[in-house]
Structure formats: structure tokens, C-alpha cells
Short mmCIF file of N, CA and C and ligand atoms in Angstrom, two decimals:
data_model
loop_
_atom_site.label_atom_id
_atom_site.label_comp_id
_atom_site.label_asym_id
_atom_site.label_seq_id
_atom_site.Cartn_x
_atom_site.Cartn_y
_atom_site.Cartn_z
N MET A 1 6.42 -0.11 12.59
CA MET A 1 5.51 0.67 11.74
C MET A 1 5.62 2.15 12.11
N THR A 2 6.47 2.89 11.43
CA THR A 2 6.64 4.29 11.79
C THR A 2 6.02 5.24 10.77
N SER A 3 5.97 4.83 9.50
CA SER A 3 5.54 5.75 8.45
C SER A 3 4.11 5.47 8.03
N ALA A 4 3.35 6.53 7.91
CA ALA A 4 1.98 6.35 7.41
C ALA A 4 1.90 6.83 5.97
N VAL A 5 1.30 6.01 5.16
CA VAL A 5 0.97 6.44 3.81
C VAL A 5 -0.46 6.98 3.86
N PHE A 6 -0.63 8.21 3.42
CA PHE A 6 -1.97 8.81 3.39
C PHE A 6 -2.62 8.45 2.05
N VAL A 7 -3.80 7.84 2.11
CA VAL A 7 -4.57 7.54 0.90
C VAL A 7 -5.83 8.40 0.97
N LEU A 8 -5.87 9.41 0.11
CA LEU A 8 -6.93 10.43 0.20
C LEU A 8 -7.85 10.36 -1.01
N ASN A 9 -9.12 10.42 -0.72
CA ASN A 9 -10.14 10.30 -1.77
C ASN A 9 -11.08 11.49 -1.74
N GLY A 10 -11.36 12.01 -2.93
CA GLY A 10 -12.18 13.21 -3.06
C GLY A 10 -13.66 12.93 -3.24
N PRO A 11 -14.37 13.95 -3.70
CA PRO A 11 -15.83 13.93 -3.70
C PRO A 11 -16.45 12.80 -4.51
N ASN A 12 -17.50 12.26 -3.95
CA ASN A 12 -18.37 11.24 -4.55
C ASN A 12 -17.76 9.84 -4.55
N LEU A 13 -16.50 9.73 -4.14
CA LEU A 13 -15.89 8.39 -4.13
C LEU A 13 -16.47 7.50 -3.03
N ASN A 14 -17.22 8.09 -2.10
CA ASN A 14 -17.98 7.28 -1.13
C ASN A 14 -19.07 6.46 -1.82
N LEU A 15 -19.39 6.83 -3.06
CA LEU A 15 -20.43 6.09 -3.81
C LEU A 15 -19.87 4.91 -4.62
N LEU A 16 -18.56 4.73 -4.51
CA LEU A 16 -17.90 3.67 -5.29
C LEU A 16 -18.58 2.31 -5.04
N GLY A 17 -18.84 1.60 -6.13
CA GLY A 17 -19.47 0.29 -6.03
C GLY A 17 -20.97 0.36 -5.89
N LYS A 18 -21.52 1.57 -5.76
CA LYS A 18 -22.96 1.70 -5.53
C LYS A 18 -23.68 2.31 -6.72
N ARG A 19 -22.94 3.04 -7.58
CA ARG A 19 -23.50 3.67 -8.78
C ARG A 19 -22.46 3.57 -9.90
N GLN A 20 -22.91 3.67 -11.14
CA GLN A 20 -22.05 3.73 -12.32
C GLN A 20 -20.95 2.64 -12.35
N PRO A 21 -21.33 1.37 -12.15
CA PRO A 21 -20.31 0.31 -12.14
C PRO A 21 -19.60 0.15 -13.48
N HIS A 22 -20.27 0.58 -14.58
CA HIS A 22 -19.63 0.48 -15.90
C HIS A 22 -18.42 1.41 -16.00
N ILE A 23 -18.38 2.44 -15.17
CA ILE A 23 -17.22 3.35 -15.19
C ILE A 23 -16.26 3.02 -14.05
N TYR A 24 -16.82 2.81 -12.84
CA TYR A 24 -15.96 2.74 -11.65
C TYR A 24 -15.88 1.34 -11.02
N GLY A 25 -16.55 0.34 -11.65
CA GLY A 25 -16.46 -1.02 -11.12
C GLY A 25 -17.44 -1.27 -9.97
N THR A 26 -17.28 -2.43 -9.36
CA THR A 26 -18.26 -2.87 -8.35
C THR A 26 -17.69 -2.88 -6.93
N GLU A 27 -16.40 -2.66 -6.79
CA GLU A 27 -15.82 -2.65 -5.45
C GLU A 27 -16.17 -1.35 -4.73
N THR A 28 -16.42 -1.45 -3.45
CA THR A 28 -16.71 -0.25 -2.66
C THR A 28 -15.40 0.36 -2.16
N LEU A 29 -15.51 1.58 -1.64
CA LEU A 29 -14.32 2.23 -1.08
C LEU A 29 -13.82 1.45 0.14
N ALA A 30 -14.75 0.83 0.87
CA ALA A 30 -14.35 0.01 2.03
C ALA A 30 -13.52 -1.19 1.56
N ASP A 31 -13.91 -1.77 0.39
CA ASP A 31 -13.10 -2.88 -0.17
C ASP A 31 -11.69 -2.39 -0.50
N VAL A 32 -11.63 -1.21 -1.13
CA VAL A 32 -10.32 -0.66 -1.52
C VAL A 32 -9.47 -0.41 -0.27
N GLU A 33 -10.11 0.14 0.76
CA GLU A 33 -9.37 0.41 2.01
C GLU A 33 -8.80 -0.88 2.59
N GLU A 34 -9.62 -1.92 2.61
CA GLU A 34 -9.17 -3.20 3.18
C GLU A 34 -7.96 -3.73 2.41
N GLN A 35 -8.04 -3.68 1.06
CA GLN A 35 -6.93 -4.17 0.24
C GLN A 35 -5.67 -3.34 0.47
N CYS A 36 -5.84 -2.02 0.57
CA CYS A 36 -4.68 -1.15 0.82
C CYS A 36 -4.07 -1.47 2.17
N ARG A 37 -4.91 -1.69 3.19
CA ARG A 37 -4.39 -1.99 4.53
C ARG A 37 -3.60 -3.29 4.53
N GLU A 38 -4.11 -4.30 3.82
CA GLU A 38 -3.41 -5.59 3.74
C GLU A 38 -2.04 -5.41 3.10
N GLN A 39 -2.03 -4.72 1.95
CA GLN A 39 -0.76 -4.55 1.22
C GLN A 39 0.22 -3.69 2.02
N ALA A 40 -0.29 -2.65 2.68
CA ALA A 40 0.58 -1.78 3.47
C ALA A 40 1.20 -2.58 4.62
N ALA A 41 0.38 -3.39 5.28
CA ALA A 41 0.88 -4.20 6.40
C ALA A 41 1.99 -5.13 5.93
N ALA A 42 1.85 -5.68 4.73
CA ALA A 42 2.87 -6.58 4.20
C ALA A 42 4.20 -5.84 4.01
N HIS A 43 4.13 -4.54 3.84
CA HIS A 43 5.35 -3.72 3.69
C HIS A 43 5.76 -3.08 5.01
N GLY A 44 5.04 -3.40 6.09
CA GLY A 44 5.35 -2.79 7.38
C GLY A 44 4.98 -1.32 7.45
N LEU A 45 4.01 -0.92 6.65
CA LEU A 45 3.60 0.49 6.61
C LEU A 45 2.22 0.66 7.22
N ALA A 46 2.06 1.73 7.95
CA ALA A 46 0.73 2.11 8.42
C ALA A 46 0.05 2.93 7.33
N ILE A 47 -1.25 2.99 7.42
CA ILE A 47 -1.99 3.70 6.40
C ILE A 47 -3.02 4.61 7.06
N ARG A 48 -3.23 5.77 6.46
CA ARG A 48 -4.37 6.61 6.88
C ARG A 48 -5.23 6.79 5.64
N PHE A 49 -6.40 6.20 5.67
CA PHE A 49 -7.27 6.14 4.51
C PHE A 49 -8.48 7.04 4.78
N HIS A 50 -8.70 8.03 3.91
CA HIS A 50 -9.77 9.00 4.14
C HIS A 50 -10.52 9.31 2.85
N GLN A 51 -11.77 9.71 3.02
CA GLN A 51 -12.55 10.25 1.89
C GLN A 51 -13.33 11.46 2.39
N SER A 52 -13.38 12.49 1.57
CA SER A 52 -14.25 13.63 1.90
C SER A 52 -14.81 14.27 0.64
N ASN A 53 -15.99 14.81 0.81
CA ASN A 53 -16.61 15.58 -0.27
C ASN A 53 -16.24 17.06 -0.17
N TRP A 54 -15.41 17.41 0.82
CA TRP A 54 -15.07 18.80 1.10
C TRP A 54 -13.60 19.07 0.78
N GLU A 55 -13.39 20.05 -0.05
CA GLU A 55 -12.03 20.40 -0.49
C GLU A 55 -11.13 20.75 0.71
N GLY A 56 -11.67 21.57 1.63
CA GLY A 56 -10.86 22.02 2.77
C GLY A 56 -10.43 20.86 3.66
N GLN A 57 -11.28 19.85 3.79
CA GLN A 57 -10.92 18.68 4.60
C GLN A 57 -9.75 17.93 3.96
N ILE A 58 -9.79 17.82 2.65
CA ILE A 58 -8.69 17.13 1.94
C ILE A 58 -7.38 17.91 2.14
N ILE A 59 -7.48 19.23 2.06
CA ILE A 59 -6.30 20.08 2.28
C ILE A 59 -5.77 19.89 3.70
N ASP A 60 -6.67 19.83 4.68
CA ASP A 60 -6.22 19.62 6.07
C ASP A 60 -5.49 18.28 6.22
N TRP A 61 -5.97 17.23 5.55
CA TRP A 61 -5.27 15.93 5.64
C TRP A 61 -3.89 16.01 4.97
N ILE A 62 -3.80 16.75 3.88
CA ILE A 62 -2.49 16.91 3.22
C ILE A 62 -1.53 17.64 4.18
N HIS A 63 -2.05 18.65 4.89
CA HIS A 63 -1.21 19.35 5.88
C HIS A 63 -0.76 18.40 6.98
N GLU A 64 -1.67 17.52 7.44
CA GLU A 64 -1.30 16.53 8.47
C GLU A 64 -0.17 15.64 7.97
N ALA A 65 -0.22 15.32 6.69
CA ALA A 65 0.80 14.42 6.12
C ALA A 65 2.18 15.06 6.14
N ARG A 66 2.25 16.40 6.22
CA ARG A 66 3.56 17.06 6.27
C ARG A 66 4.37 16.57 7.48
N ASP A 67 3.68 16.26 8.59
CA ASP A 67 4.38 15.75 9.78
C ASP A 67 4.28 14.24 9.90
N ALA A 68 3.16 13.68 9.49
CA ALA A 68 2.88 12.28 9.83
C ALA A 68 2.89 11.34 8.62
N GLY A 69 3.18 11.87 7.45
CA GLY A 69 3.06 11.04 6.24
C GLY A 69 4.38 10.82 5.53
N SER A 70 4.57 9.60 5.04
CA SER A 70 5.78 9.31 4.26
C SER A 70 5.48 9.37 2.76
N ALA A 71 4.23 9.30 2.40
CA ALA A 71 3.82 9.40 0.98
C ALA A 71 2.32 9.71 0.96
N ILE A 72 1.89 10.30 -0.15
CA ILE A 72 0.46 10.55 -0.34
C ILE A 72 0.02 9.88 -1.64
N ILE A 73 -1.04 9.11 -1.53
CA ILE A 73 -1.73 8.59 -2.71
C ILE A 73 -3.07 9.30 -2.73
N ILE A 74 -3.36 9.96 -3.84
CA ILE A 74 -4.57 10.78 -3.84
C ILE A 74 -5.38 10.57 -5.11
N ASN A 75 -6.66 10.28 -4.91
CA ASN A 75 -7.63 10.36 -6.00
C ASN A 75 -8.51 11.56 -5.66
N PRO A 76 -8.21 12.71 -6.25
CA PRO A 76 -8.93 13.93 -5.85
C PRO A 76 -10.33 14.02 -6.44
N GLY A 77 -10.79 12.99 -7.17
CA GLY A 77 -12.11 13.08 -7.80
C GLY A 77 -12.15 14.28 -8.73
N ALA A 78 -13.29 14.94 -8.78
CA ALA A 78 -13.45 16.08 -9.70
C ALA A 78 -12.57 17.27 -9.32
N PHE A 79 -12.07 17.31 -8.05
CA PHE A 79 -11.15 18.40 -7.67
C PHE A 79 -9.85 18.33 -8.47
N THR A 80 -9.55 17.15 -9.02
CA THR A 80 -8.39 17.00 -9.90
C THR A 80 -8.33 18.12 -10.93
N HIS A 81 -9.51 18.41 -11.49
CA HIS A 81 -9.60 19.27 -12.67
C HIS A 81 -9.85 20.73 -12.32
N THR A 82 -10.01 21.01 -11.02
CA THR A 82 -10.42 22.37 -10.62
C THR A 82 -9.55 23.00 -9.53
N SER A 83 -8.84 22.17 -8.74
CA SER A 83 -8.36 22.70 -7.46
C SER A 83 -6.89 23.11 -7.44
N VAL A 84 -6.66 24.41 -7.58
CA VAL A 84 -5.33 24.97 -7.36
C VAL A 84 -4.98 24.85 -5.87
N ALA A 85 -6.00 24.90 -5.00
CA ALA A 85 -5.75 24.84 -3.55
C ALA A 85 -5.17 23.48 -3.14
N ILE A 86 -5.67 22.41 -3.74
CA ILE A 86 -5.11 21.08 -3.43
C ILE A 86 -3.70 20.99 -4.00
N LEU A 87 -3.47 21.53 -5.19
CA LEU A 87 -2.11 21.56 -5.75
C LEU A 87 -1.16 22.31 -4.81
N ASP A 88 -1.59 23.47 -4.31
CA ASP A 88 -0.74 24.25 -3.41
C ASP A 88 -0.41 23.46 -2.15
N ALA A 89 -1.41 22.77 -1.60
CA ALA A 89 -1.18 21.97 -0.39
C ALA A 89 -0.17 20.85 -0.68
N LEU A 90 -0.34 20.19 -1.81
CA LEU A 90 0.59 19.09 -2.16
C LEU A 90 2.00 19.62 -2.38
N ASN A 91 2.11 20.84 -2.89
CA ASN A 91 3.43 21.44 -3.10
C ASN A 91 4.14 21.74 -1.78
N ALA A 92 3.38 21.76 -0.69
CA ALA A 92 3.98 21.99 0.63
C ALA A 92 4.33 20.68 1.33
N PHE A 93 4.12 19.56 0.66
CA PHE A 93 4.45 18.24 1.21
C PHE A 93 5.74 17.76 0.54
N ASP A 94 6.68 17.23 1.34
CA ASP A 94 8.00 16.91 0.80
C ASP A 94 8.13 15.51 0.21
N GLY A 95 7.27 14.58 0.62
CA GLY A 95 7.43 13.18 0.19
C GLY A 95 6.82 12.91 -1.17
N PRO A 96 6.89 11.64 -1.61
CA PRO A 96 6.31 11.29 -2.91
C PRO A 96 4.78 11.37 -2.93
N VAL A 97 4.27 11.79 -4.07
CA VAL A 97 2.82 11.93 -4.28
C VAL A 97 2.43 11.14 -5.52
N PHE A 98 1.43 10.31 -5.38
CA PHE A 98 0.93 9.53 -6.52
C PHE A 98 -0.56 9.81 -6.72
N GLU A 99 -0.89 10.12 -7.95
CA GLU A 99 -2.28 10.47 -8.31
C GLU A 99 -2.93 9.24 -8.95
N VAL A 100 -4.10 8.89 -8.46
CA VAL A 100 -4.80 7.71 -8.96
C VAL A 100 -6.16 8.10 -9.50
N HIS A 101 -6.49 7.59 -10.67
CA HIS A 101 -7.85 7.68 -11.19
C HIS A 101 -8.32 6.29 -11.58
N ILE A 102 -9.48 5.95 -11.12
CA ILE A 102 -10.03 4.62 -11.39
C ILE A 102 -10.31 4.47 -12.88
N SER A 103 -10.92 5.48 -13.44
CA SER A 103 -11.24 5.44 -14.88
C SER A 103 -10.09 6.05 -15.68
N ASN A 104 -10.08 5.76 -16.96
CA ASN A 104 -9.09 6.39 -17.84
C ASN A 104 -9.63 7.77 -18.25
N VAL A 105 -9.20 8.77 -17.50
CA VAL A 105 -9.73 10.13 -17.70
C VAL A 105 -9.46 10.65 -19.11
N HIS A 106 -8.43 10.12 -19.76
CA HIS A 106 -8.06 10.59 -21.11
C HIS A 106 -8.99 10.05 -22.19
N LYS A 107 -9.77 9.06 -21.83
CA LYS A 107 -10.75 8.48 -22.76
C LYS A 107 -12.12 9.12 -22.57
N ARG A 108 -12.21 10.07 -21.63
CA ARG A 108 -13.50 10.64 -21.27
C ARG A 108 -13.60 12.10 -21.75
N GLU A 109 -14.52 12.86 -21.18
CA GLU A 109 -14.74 14.25 -21.61
C GLU A 109 -13.44 15.06 -21.51
N SER A 110 -13.30 16.05 -22.39
CA SER A 110 -12.04 16.79 -22.45
C SER A 110 -11.75 17.54 -21.15
N PHE A 111 -12.80 17.93 -20.39
CA PHE A 111 -12.51 18.65 -19.14
C PHE A 111 -11.81 17.76 -18.11
N ARG A 112 -11.84 16.44 -18.34
CA ARG A 112 -11.14 15.54 -17.41
C ARG A 112 -9.68 15.32 -17.83
N HIS A 113 -9.28 15.88 -18.96
CA HIS A 113 -7.93 15.62 -19.46
C HIS A 113 -6.86 16.44 -18.75
N HIS A 114 -7.30 17.55 -18.14
CA HIS A 114 -6.33 18.37 -17.42
C HIS A 114 -6.41 18.10 -15.92
N SER A 115 -5.22 17.95 -15.31
CA SER A 115 -5.15 17.75 -13.86
C SER A 115 -4.19 18.76 -13.24
N TYR A 116 -4.67 19.55 -12.29
CA TYR A 116 -3.76 20.42 -11.52
C TYR A 116 -2.82 19.57 -10.68
N VAL A 117 -3.34 18.47 -10.14
CA VAL A 117 -2.55 17.62 -9.23
C VAL A 117 -1.36 16.99 -9.95
N SER A 118 -1.51 16.73 -11.25
CA SER A 118 -0.40 16.13 -12.01
C SER A 118 0.83 17.03 -12.07
N LEU A 119 0.63 18.34 -11.84
CA LEU A 119 1.78 19.26 -11.82
C LEU A 119 2.71 18.96 -10.64
N ARG A 120 2.17 18.25 -9.63
CA ARG A 120 2.97 17.89 -8.45
C ARG A 120 3.25 16.39 -8.36
N ALA A 121 2.37 15.59 -8.94
CA ALA A 121 2.47 14.13 -8.72
C ALA A 121 3.78 13.57 -9.28
N ASP A 122 4.35 12.61 -8.54
CA ASP A 122 5.54 11.90 -9.03
C ASP A 122 5.14 10.79 -9.98
N GLY A 123 3.91 10.35 -9.90
CA GLY A 123 3.39 9.34 -10.82
C GLY A 123 1.89 9.45 -10.90
N VAL A 124 1.34 9.05 -12.05
CA VAL A 124 -0.11 9.13 -12.27
C VAL A 124 -0.58 7.79 -12.82
N ILE A 125 -1.64 7.25 -12.23
CA ILE A 125 -2.22 5.99 -12.70
C ILE A 125 -3.67 6.27 -13.05
N ALA A 126 -4.07 5.90 -14.26
CA ALA A 126 -5.46 6.12 -14.67
C ALA A 126 -5.93 4.93 -15.49
N GLY A 127 -7.14 4.48 -15.21
CA GLY A 127 -7.75 3.45 -16.05
C GLY A 127 -7.46 2.03 -15.63
N PHE A 128 -6.83 1.84 -14.47
CA PHE A 128 -6.55 0.48 -13.99
C PHE A 128 -7.59 0.03 -12.97
N GLY A 129 -8.73 0.72 -12.94
CA GLY A 129 -9.75 0.38 -11.95
C GLY A 129 -9.22 0.63 -10.55
N THR A 130 -9.83 -0.03 -9.57
CA THR A 130 -9.39 0.19 -8.19
C THR A 130 -8.01 -0.43 -7.94
N GLN A 131 -7.55 -1.28 -8.84
CA GLN A 131 -6.20 -1.85 -8.72
C GLN A 131 -5.14 -0.74 -8.74
N GLY A 132 -5.49 0.39 -9.33
CA GLY A 132 -4.56 1.52 -9.39
C GLY A 132 -4.06 1.94 -8.01
N TYR A 133 -4.93 1.84 -7.00
CA TYR A 133 -4.51 2.21 -5.64
C TYR A 133 -3.38 1.29 -5.17
N LEU A 134 -3.52 -0.01 -5.48
CA LEU A 134 -2.52 -0.98 -5.01
C LEU A 134 -1.21 -0.80 -5.77
N LEU A 135 -1.31 -0.45 -7.06
CA LEU A 135 -0.09 -0.20 -7.84
C LEU A 135 0.63 1.02 -7.28
N ALA A 136 -0.14 2.04 -6.96
CA ALA A 136 0.47 3.26 -6.38
C ALA A 136 1.09 2.95 -5.02
N LEU A 137 0.42 2.12 -4.24
CA LEU A 137 0.93 1.76 -2.92
C LEU A 137 2.23 0.98 -3.04
N GLN A 138 2.29 0.09 -4.01
CA GLN A 138 3.53 -0.67 -4.26
C GLN A 138 4.69 0.29 -4.55
N ARG A 139 4.42 1.28 -5.40
CA ARG A 139 5.45 2.26 -5.76
C ARG A 139 5.84 3.11 -4.55
N ALA A 140 4.83 3.51 -3.75
CA ALA A 140 5.12 4.30 -2.55
C ALA A 140 6.01 3.50 -1.60
N ALA A 141 5.69 2.21 -1.42
CA ALA A 141 6.49 1.36 -0.53
C ALA A 141 7.93 1.27 -1.04
N ASN A 142 8.10 1.12 -2.35
CA ASN A 142 9.45 1.05 -2.93
C ASN A 142 10.22 2.33 -2.66
N ARG A 143 9.54 3.46 -2.85
CA ARG A 143 10.20 4.76 -2.65
C ARG A 143 10.58 4.96 -1.18
N ILE A 144 9.69 4.55 -0.26
CA ILE A 144 9.96 4.70 1.17
C ILE A 144 11.13 3.80 1.58
N GLU A 145 11.12 2.56 1.06
CA GLU A 145 12.21 1.62 1.39
C GLU A 145 13.54 2.16 0.86
N ALA A 146 13.55 2.70 -0.36
CA ALA A 146 14.78 3.24 -0.96
C ALA A 146 15.29 4.43 -0.14
N ALA A 147 14.37 5.29 0.32
CA ALA A 147 14.77 6.46 1.11
C ALA A 147 15.36 6.01 2.44
N ARG A 148 14.77 4.97 3.05
CA ARG A 148 15.28 4.46 4.33
C ARG A 148 16.67 3.87 4.16
N ALA A 149 16.84 3.10 3.07
CA ALA A 149 18.14 2.46 2.81
C ALA A 149 19.22 3.54 2.67
N GLN A 150 18.85 4.66 2.05
CA GLN A 150 19.81 5.75 1.87
C GLN A 150 20.19 6.38 3.20
N THR A 151 19.21 6.59 4.10
CA THR A 151 19.55 7.18 5.40
C THR A 151 20.33 6.20 6.26
N ASP A 152 20.08 4.88 6.09
CA ASP A 152 20.83 3.88 6.86
C ASP A 152 22.30 3.87 6.49
N THR A 153 22.60 4.13 5.20
CA THR A 153 24.02 4.07 4.76
C THR A 153 24.70 5.43 4.92
N ALA A 154 23.93 6.49 5.19
CA ALA A 154 24.52 7.84 5.26
C ALA A 154 25.29 8.04 6.57
O1 CA2 B 201 -11.59 8.05 -12.41
C1 CA2 B 201 -11.49 8.59 -11.31
O2 CA2 B 201 -11.06 8.01 -10.32
C2 CA2 B 201 -11.99 10.03 -11.12
O3 CA2 B 201 -11.09 10.69 -10.24
C3 CA2 B 201 -13.36 9.92 -10.49
C4 CA2 B 201 -14.06 11.25 -10.33
C5 CA2 B 201 -14.06 12.03 -11.65
O4 CA2 B 201 -14.60 13.32 -11.45
C6 CA2 B 201 -12.65 12.16 -12.20
O5 CA2 B 201 -12.72 12.85 -13.43
C7 CA2 B 201 -12.03 10.80 -12.42
C8 CA2 B 201 -15.53 11.03 -9.92
C9 CA2 B 201 -15.68 10.22 -8.70
C10 CA2 B 201 -17.10 9.82 -8.61
O6 CA2 B 201 -17.15 8.52 -8.11
C11 CA2 B 201 -18.30 7.84 -8.24
C12 CA2 B 201 -18.25 6.50 -8.01
C13 CA2 B 201 -19.38 5.75 -8.14
C14 CA2 B 201 -20.58 6.34 -8.47
C15 CA2 B 201 -20.64 7.69 -8.69
C16 CA2 B 201 -19.49 8.45 -8.56
#
């Protein structure tokens, strides 16, 4: 287990499963973390799973991933639609980046239709509920395995 996949969650996602289940479902963030850990372990990957309501903290974790991360899966919450600073931090990370939204942001208010993070993301998942994290993790594992296979044959 050498590579850590960083799974980063933005503001208010600590309330997952506790409010607005009609939009975000009934699973808690702890449930999502457990599922991600199980799936990552099956791929031989370590995971660093974090949530913060603070933009600067999320940026610091993205900076940590520059040295310690093989991929970033990020649900930036409302910072998706506002944060050039998170986009800049992601642009300084070399590995694959996957953006996850639990709800289908395109079916919601127009201010949710634009994402700064999508300018950097290699893939975007929206509207698949919390399963979106696992789909993104599957893709991250595939990308990491493909990159390893390439260095092994080089
Ligand atoms: O659909 C998503 O995952 C979002 O990133 C969630 C953000 C929202 O601002 C984005 O437009 C789309 C909001 C996260 C708030 O999470 C809550 C969960 C349960 C109860 C209250 C808030």
C-alpha cells in the first residue's frame, strides 16, 4: 500500500444523512468513508478521507496530496461554484482529479450549474447519490493501476 487516494469533502457535508435526505440521501459521511475504505483496500490503495467547512483547510490537503497522493476525489460542496483558490490548488497537483456531486447539480438552481473545479477535473460525477464516490474511486484505481503498469514496462 504505497499510494493514497485523497477523498476531500467541502462545507456542510458533515451533515450528510442528518438533514435534507430527499436531496442527499440517508447515508452519513462516516458510511461513505467506510465504503470508500473497503473498496480502496480491495485495490491495495490507502485512503485519506477528510471533510472541512474551511476553504483553506481543503487547499492545505490538496497541497499535501502533491507529495502523498496518487489521485484526488473531491466533493467541494458549495465551494465548487465559488472557489478559484481550490481550482488553483488542484492545478498544482499532477495526478488524476475526480469531482463528485451527490445531487444532480444540473437539475438544480442555475448557480450550481457552473463549477470552477470542472476546469481541472479529469471526470465529473453528479446525481448518483453517495455511490458517486465509489464510482470515482473505481476510476481512480484504474488510472493508478494503468500508470503503474506503464512505469513497470518502461
Ligand atoms: O450535490 C453535491 O454533492 C453538492 O456538492 C452538495 C453541496 C452543494 O452546495 C453543491 O451545489 C452540490 C452542499 C452540501 C451540503 O450537504 C448537506 C448534506 C445534508 C444536509 C445538509 C447539507
